[in-house]
Amino acid sequence: MAQAHLFRKGLAAWAQKPYLLRNRSLASISKQKRSIMPEAAAHQSGLDSTSAQLVHSINASNVRLVLYATGGPIQVPTWLLSTASGLNQTAVLEVLLPQTQGSLVDLTKQVLPWCSEAAALTLAQVAHRRAAHLAAFGTPIVGVSICMDPAAPQGHRAFVAVHGKIQGPCVACIQLTQPGASRHEEDTVISRLVLKVLADALDAWPRSLQGQSKTLAPQGWAPSEQLCVSQPLDSEGIPAAVSLKQIAAPDPLEALMAGNVKCVEFNGSQVVTDAPRRNKLYLPGSFNPLHAGHKQLLAVARSLSGDKEAAFELSIGNPDKGMLPVEETRRRVQQFVDAQLPVVVSCAPLFPDKSDMFPDSTFVLGYDTAKRLVMPKYYGDSELNMLLNFARLRHRGCKFMVAGRYDAEAKKFLTLRDVQVPLGLADLFEDIDEHDFRVDVSSTELRAQAMRQEPLGARPSGASRVE
């Protein structure tokens, strides 16, 4: 009796927590699954030929995804993992299976109906942000959610959402239309339809299946068009009705200007909206224009930080100059897109705001910015306010790396050692040595040169300033 009580207690405790699978556990689960389910037995697991091709195509794409599924067993994660030869060969970064309303609230920070379009869209957005945290800059990412109702009678429905596509989120409602099927049969049908929705969203439809009218969103499909499946899509013979909705995405920079998103990340053709990444290296600036000094400084800082992932950061707001116009912001962003360099455009002009958006990160500064950062006059002439702002930065785990510049009046190269950093804040600053970085260029001079349309005048050979 005591053993039975302990078992029930343990089972109840497990049921109160979301079932979390991270990369390390995914590796062991995938390895174990392959050992007991070879390719020859794939059909016995419910993975038919069409689904197997879809899984292979999704895993072979360059997109990486995080998948959150509520409401009971779902076979899609197992299929995506069991056919991969290793973690590097699967599109899956992480799978989370929240099984309680509390888990859903913890993830979304909202109280949402358990099985609904709103829950699916919100959960997919949360999964997308998680994917941004797990993936490298420039990696195409999406968040995927599957919302089912575990208490629903047979003939239940599920919502599938994908967030992260440039054209906007999409959501599908799958309604099983034949009563009498077992829960496992229904789950198999929904899982196969999820693969089709996902393949459509990722543009990963296999060539071998194209032209067979198997895709749920054929060419020419109109947003919000109801697509009803009249023929069974699986070997179980269970018909299902599927409706798809494509939600138009607003212009990302206009959404940022309107305050609807926190940041927009550009990396070549990849655009990631409202998914700030923590624990990175950021070089903030106005970049008017972007020049070789900026690029070299970030490269040096990354090398000194142990090859930490790095990006430039452009704020649309400036405490002294106000908001950048959207077209001017586009012009500055285009410099990075053309150079294939990552830049994050944010609405965080002040470093305490940046620390809230990018916790555990290191910000790369020039001498002049570092000097102003520790002057009480920039905090309402209050040393207490300055210290409170630094306490906020410290709490968020943020630090600074400081590059020097040549001062013509002082006729010397000024570094962090020339900044009067309060003793209690010294551990938040790291000096970039003159031998590591010293570049004779500044944005101010480049703008003046462009206006004069004449070469830069001669300056001391060691002159350097990064703006």
PDB file of N, CA, C and O in Angstrom, residues 264-300:
ATOM      1  N   VAL A 264      13.732  44.131 -34.153  1.00  0.00           N
ATOM      2  CA  VAL A 264      13.726  43.423 -35.434  1.00  0.00           C
ATOM      3  C   VAL A 264      15.169  43.118 -35.791  1.00  0.00           C
ATOM      4  O   VAL A 264      16.019  44.004 -35.780  1.00  0.00           O
ATOM      5  N   GLU A 265      15.434  41.856 -36.090  1.00  0.00           N
ATOM      6  CA  GLU A 265      16.795  41.415 -36.408  1.00  0.00           C
ATOM      7  C   GLU A 265      16.910  41.143 -37.902  1.00  0.00           C
ATOM      8  O   GLU A 265      16.088  40.429 -38.481  1.00  0.00           O
ATOM      9  N   PHE A 266      17.948  41.731 -38.504  1.00  0.00           N
ATOM     10  CA  PHE A 266      18.219  41.513 -39.929  1.00  0.00           C
ATOM     11  C   PHE A 266      19.569  40.819 -40.068  1.00  0.00           C
ATOM     12  O   PHE A 266      20.555  41.216 -39.453  1.00  0.00           O
ATOM     13  N   ASN A 267      19.581  39.772 -40.903  1.00  0.00           N
ATOM     14  CA  ASN A 267      20.834  39.076 -41.186  1.00  0.00           C
ATOM     15  C   ASN A 267      20.747  38.554 -42.618  1.00  0.00           C
ATOM     16  O   ASN A 267      20.238  37.457 -42.850  1.00  0.00           O
ATOM     17  N   GLY A 268      21.251  39.346 -43.571  1.00  0.00           N
ATOM     18  CA  GLY A 268      21.084  38.984 -44.971  1.00  0.00           C
ATOM     19  C   GLY A 268      19.609  38.982 -45.322  1.00  0.00           C
ATOM     20  O   GLY A 268      18.890  39.952 -45.083  1.00  0.00           O
ATOM     21  N   SER A 269      19.121  37.872 -45.846  1.00  0.00           N
ATOM     22  CA  SER A 269      17.706  37.773 -46.213  1.00  0.00           C
ATOM     23  C   SER A 269      16.828  37.350 -45.035  1.00  0.00           C
ATOM     24  O   SER A 269      15.602  37.344 -45.153  1.00  0.00           O
ATOM     25  N   GLN A 270      17.430  37.003 -43.911  1.00  0.00           N
ATOM     26  CA  GLN A 270      16.669  36.544 -42.750  1.00  0.00           C
ATOM     27  C   GLN A 270      16.206  37.732 -41.913  1.00  0.00           C
ATOM     28  O   GLN A 270      16.991  38.626 -41.596  1.00  0.00           O
ATOM     29  N   VAL A 271      14.920  37.741 -41.553  1.00  0.00           N
ATOM     30  CA  VAL A 271      14.350  38.778 -40.695  1.00  0.00           C
ATOM     31  C   VAL A 271      13.642  38.082 -39.534  1.00  0.00           C
ATOM     32  O   VAL A 271      12.759  37.252 -39.753  1.00  0.00           O
ATOM     33  N   VAL A 272      14.059  38.400 -38.318  1.00  0.00           N
ATOM     34  CA  VAL A 272      13.460  37.815 -37.112  1.00  0.00           C
ATOM     35  C   VAL A 272      12.851  38.950 -36.304  1.00  0.00           C
ATOM     36  O   VAL A 272      13.536  39.901 -35.936  1.00  0.00           O
ATOM     37  N   THR A 273      11.553  38.853 -36.053  1.00  0.00           N
ATOM     38  CA  THR A 273      10.823  39.930 -35.391  1.00  0.00           C
ATOM     39  C   THR A 273      10.453  39.552 -33.961  1.00  0.00           C
ATOM     40  O   THR A 273       9.975  38.452 -33.696  1.00  0.00           O
ATOM     41  N   ASP A 274      10.720  40.506 -33.056  1.00  0.00           N
ATOM     42  CA  ASP A 274      10.267  40.407 -31.664  1.00  0.00           C
ATOM     43  C   ASP A 274      10.793  39.158 -30.958  1.00  0.00           C
ATOM     44  O   ASP A 274      10.061  38.497 -30.223  1.00  0.00           O
ATOM     45  N   ALA A 275      12.056  38.847 -31.183  1.00  0.00           N
ATOM     46  CA  ALA A 275      12.689  37.699 -30.516  1.00  0.00           C
ATOM     47  C   ALA A 275      14.099  38.086 -30.080  1.00  0.00           C
ATOM     48  O   ALA A 275      15.087  37.613 -30.639  1.00  0.00           O
ATOM     49  N   PRO A 276      14.222  38.997 -29.096  1.00  0.00           N
ATOM     50  CA  PRO A 276      15.553  39.424 -28.652  1.00  0.00           C
ATOM     51  C   PRO A 276      16.355  38.264 -28.081  1.00  0.00           C
ATOM     52  O   PRO A 276      15.808  37.401 -27.387  1.00  0.00           O
ATOM     53  N   ARG A 277      17.640  38.242 -28.377  1.00  0.00           N
ATOM     54  CA  ARG A 277      18.507  37.147 -27.945  1.00  0.00           C
ATOM     55  C   ARG A 277      19.362  37.579 -26.760  1.00  0.00           C
ATOM     56  O   ARG A 277      19.962  38.654 -26.779  1.00  0.00           O
ATOM     57  N   ARG A 278      19.445  36.749 -25.780  1.00  0.00           N
ATOM     58  CA  ARG A 278      20.236  37.025 -24.595  1.00  0.00           C
ATOM     59  C   ARG A 278      21.628  36.414 -24.730  1.00  0.00           C
ATOM     60  O   ARG A 278      21.902  35.616 -25.612  1.00  0.00           O
ATOM     61  N   ASN A 279      22.509  36.844 -23.833  1.00  0.00           N
ATOM     62  CA  ASN A 279      23.859  36.270 -23.751  1.00  0.00           C
ATOM     63  C   ASN A 279      24.619  36.379 -25.067  1.00  0.00           C
ATOM     64  O   ASN A 279      25.257  35.429 -25.513  1.00  0.00           O
ATOM     65  N   LYS A 280      24.540  37.566 -25.685  1.00  0.00           N
ATOM     66  CA  LYS A 280      25.275  37.830 -26.921  1.00  0.00           C
ATOM     67  C   LYS A 280      26.186  39.040 -26.725  1.00  0.00           C
ATOM     68  O   LYS A 280      26.193  39.672 -25.671  1.00  0.00           O
ATOM     69  N   LEU A 281      26.925  39.370 -27.772  1.00  0.00           N
ATOM     70  CA  LEU A 281      27.797  40.535 -27.800  1.00  0.00           C
ATOM     71  C   LEU A 281      27.167  41.546 -28.753  1.00  0.00           C
ATOM     72  O   LEU A 281      26.910  41.218 -29.921  1.00  0.00           O
ATOM     73  N   TYR A 282      26.900  42.769 -28.270  1.00  0.00           N
ATOM     74  CA  TYR A 282      26.249  43.777 -29.090  1.00  0.00           C
ATOM     75  C   TYR A 282      27.106  45.038 -29.173  1.00  0.00           C
ATOM     76  O   TYR A 282      27.633  45.512 -28.152  1.00  0.00           O
ATOM     77  N   LEU A 283      27.228  45.580 -30.380  1.00  0.00           N
ATOM     78  CA  LEU A 283      27.898  46.858 -30.597  1.00  0.00           C
ATOM     79  C   LEU A 283      26.837  47.887 -30.966  1.00  0.00           C
ATOM     80  O   LEU A 283      26.375  47.941 -32.107  1.00  0.00           O
ATOM     81  N   PRO A 284      26.401  48.716 -29.990  1.00  0.00           N
ATOM     82  CA  PRO A 284      25.395  49.738 -30.294  1.00  0.00           C
ATOM     83  C   PRO A 284      26.030  50.915 -31.028  1.00  0.00           C
ATOM     84  O   PRO A 284      27.212  51.210 -30.868  1.00  0.00           O
ATOM     85  N   GLY A 285      25.218  51.592 -31.830  1.00  0.00           N
ATOM     86  CA  GLY A 285      25.704  52.767 -32.528  1.00  0.00           C
ATOM     87  C   GLY A 285      24.648  53.341 -33.438  1.00  0.00           C
ATOM     88  O   GLY A 285      23.576  52.759 -33.627  1.00  0.00           O
ATOM     89  N   SER A 286      24.968  54.507 -34.026  1.00  0.00           N
ATOM     90  CA  SER A 286      24.060  55.133 -34.991  1.00  0.00           C
ATOM     91  C   SER A 286      24.372  54.679 -36.411  1.00  0.00           C
ATOM     92  O   SER A 286      23.505  54.720 -37.272  1.00  0.00           O
ATOM     93  N   PHE A 287      25.628  54.286 -36.661  1.00  0.00           N
ATOM     94  CA  PHE A 287      26.048  53.710 -37.947  1.00  0.00           C
ATOM     95  C   PHE A 287      25.649  54.588 -39.131  1.00  0.00           C
ATOM     96  O   PHE A 287      25.026  54.136 -40.085  1.00  0.00           O
ATOM     97  N   ASN A 288      26.043  55.850 -39.039  1.00  0.00           N
ATOM     98  CA  ASN A 288      25.717  56.818 -40.083  1.00  0.00           C
ATOM     99  C   ASN A 288      26.990  57.492 -40.591  1.00  0.00           C
ATOM    100  O   ASN A 288      27.262  58.638 -40.267  1.00  0.00           O
ATOM    101  N   PRO A 289      27.795  56.732 -41.371  1.00  0.00           N
ATOM    102  CA  PRO A 289      27.530  55.403 -41.942  1.00  0.00           C
ATOM    103  C   PRO A 289      28.210  54.280 -41.154  1.00  0.00           C
ATOM    104  O   PRO A 289      29.005  54.528 -40.254  1.00  0.00           O
ATOM    105  N   LEU A 290      27.908  53.050 -41.550  1.00  0.00           N
ATOM    106  CA  LEU A 290      28.655  51.874 -41.097  1.00  0.00           C
ATOM    107  C   LEU A 290      30.031  51.912 -41.767  1.00  0.00           C
ATOM    108  O   LEU A 290      30.129  52.159 -42.962  1.00  0.00           O
ATOM    109  N   HIS A 291      31.106  51.701 -40.984  1.00  0.00           N
ATOM    110  CA  HIS A 291      32.435  51.767 -41.587  1.00  0.00           C
ATOM    111  C   HIS A 291      33.328  50.637 -41.075  1.00  0.00           C
ATOM    112  O   HIS A 291      32.926  49.834 -40.215  1.00  0.00           O
ATOM    113  N   ALA A 292      34.538  50.590 -41.607  1.00  0.00           N
ATOM    114  CA  ALA A 292      35.463  49.495 -41.295  1.00  0.00           C
ATOM    115  C   ALA A 292      35.797  49.431 -39.813  1.00  0.00           C
ATOM    116  O   ALA A 292      36.042  48.353 -39.267  1.00  0.00           O
ATOM    117  N   GLY A 293      35.815  50.596 -39.148  1.00  0.00           N
ATOM    118  CA  GLY A 293      36.109  50.596 -37.714  1.00  0.00           C
ATOM    119  C   GLY A 293      35.077  49.831 -36.912  1.00  0.00           C
ATOM    120  O   GLY A 293      35.416  49.093 -35.976  1.00  0.00           O
ATOM    121  N   HIS A 294      33.794  50.001 -37.260  1.00  0.00           N
ATOM    122  CA  HIS A 294      32.731  49.252 -36.588  1.00  0.00           C
ATOM    123  C   HIS A 294      32.946  47.742 -36.750  1.00  0.00           C
ATOM    124  O   HIS A 294      32.870  46.973 -35.785  1.00  0.00           O
ATOM    125  N   LYS A 295      33.191  47.340 -37.990  1.00  0.00           N
ATOM    126  CA  LYS A 295      33.331  45.914 -38.288  1.00  0.00           C
ATOM    127  C   LYS A 295      34.531  45.320 -37.560  1.00  0.00           C
ATOM    128  O   LYS A 295      34.440  44.223 -36.982  1.00  0.00           O
ATOM    129  N   GLN A 296      35.654  46.039 -37.575  1.00  0.00           N
ATOM    130  CA  GLN A 296      36.846  45.506 -36.922  1.00  0.00           C
ATOM    131  C   GLN A 296      36.681  45.458 -35.412  1.00  0.00           C
ATOM    132  O   GLN A 296      37.108  44.499 -34.761  1.00  0.00           O
ATOM    133  N   LEU A 297      36.035  46.487 -34.845  1.00  0.00           N
ATOM    134  CA  LEU A 297      35.839  46.509 -33.390  1.00  0.00           C
ATOM    135  C   LEU A 297      35.003  45.323 -32.930  1.00  0.00           C
ATOM    136  O   LEU A 297      35.332  44.671 -31.931  1.00  0.00           O
ATOM    137  N   LEU A 298      33.916  45.039 -33.642  1.00  0.00           N
ATOM    138  CA  LEU A 298      33.078  43.909 -33.229  1.00  0.00           C
ATOM    139  C   LEU A 298      33.831  42.594 -33.381  1.00  0.00           C
ATOM    140  O   LEU A 298      33.706  41.694 -32.537  1.00  0.00           O
ATOM    141  N   ALA A 299      34.641  42.476 -34.438  1.00  0.00           N
ATOM    142  CA  ALA A 299      35.424  41.254 -34.635  1.00  0.00           C
ATOM    143  C   ALA A 299      36.447  41.082 -33.522  1.00  0.00           C
ATOM    144  O   ALA A 299      36.641  39.972 -32.998  1.00  0.00           O
ATOM    145  N   VAL A 300      37.100  42.173 -33.120  1.00  0.00           N
ATOM    146  CA  VAL A 300      38.093  42.110 -32.036  1.00  0.00           C
ATOM    147  C   VAL A 300      37.406  41.762 -30.715  1.00  0.00           C
ATOM    148  O   VAL A 300      37.878  40.908 -29.956  1.00  0.00           O
TER     149      VAL A 300
END
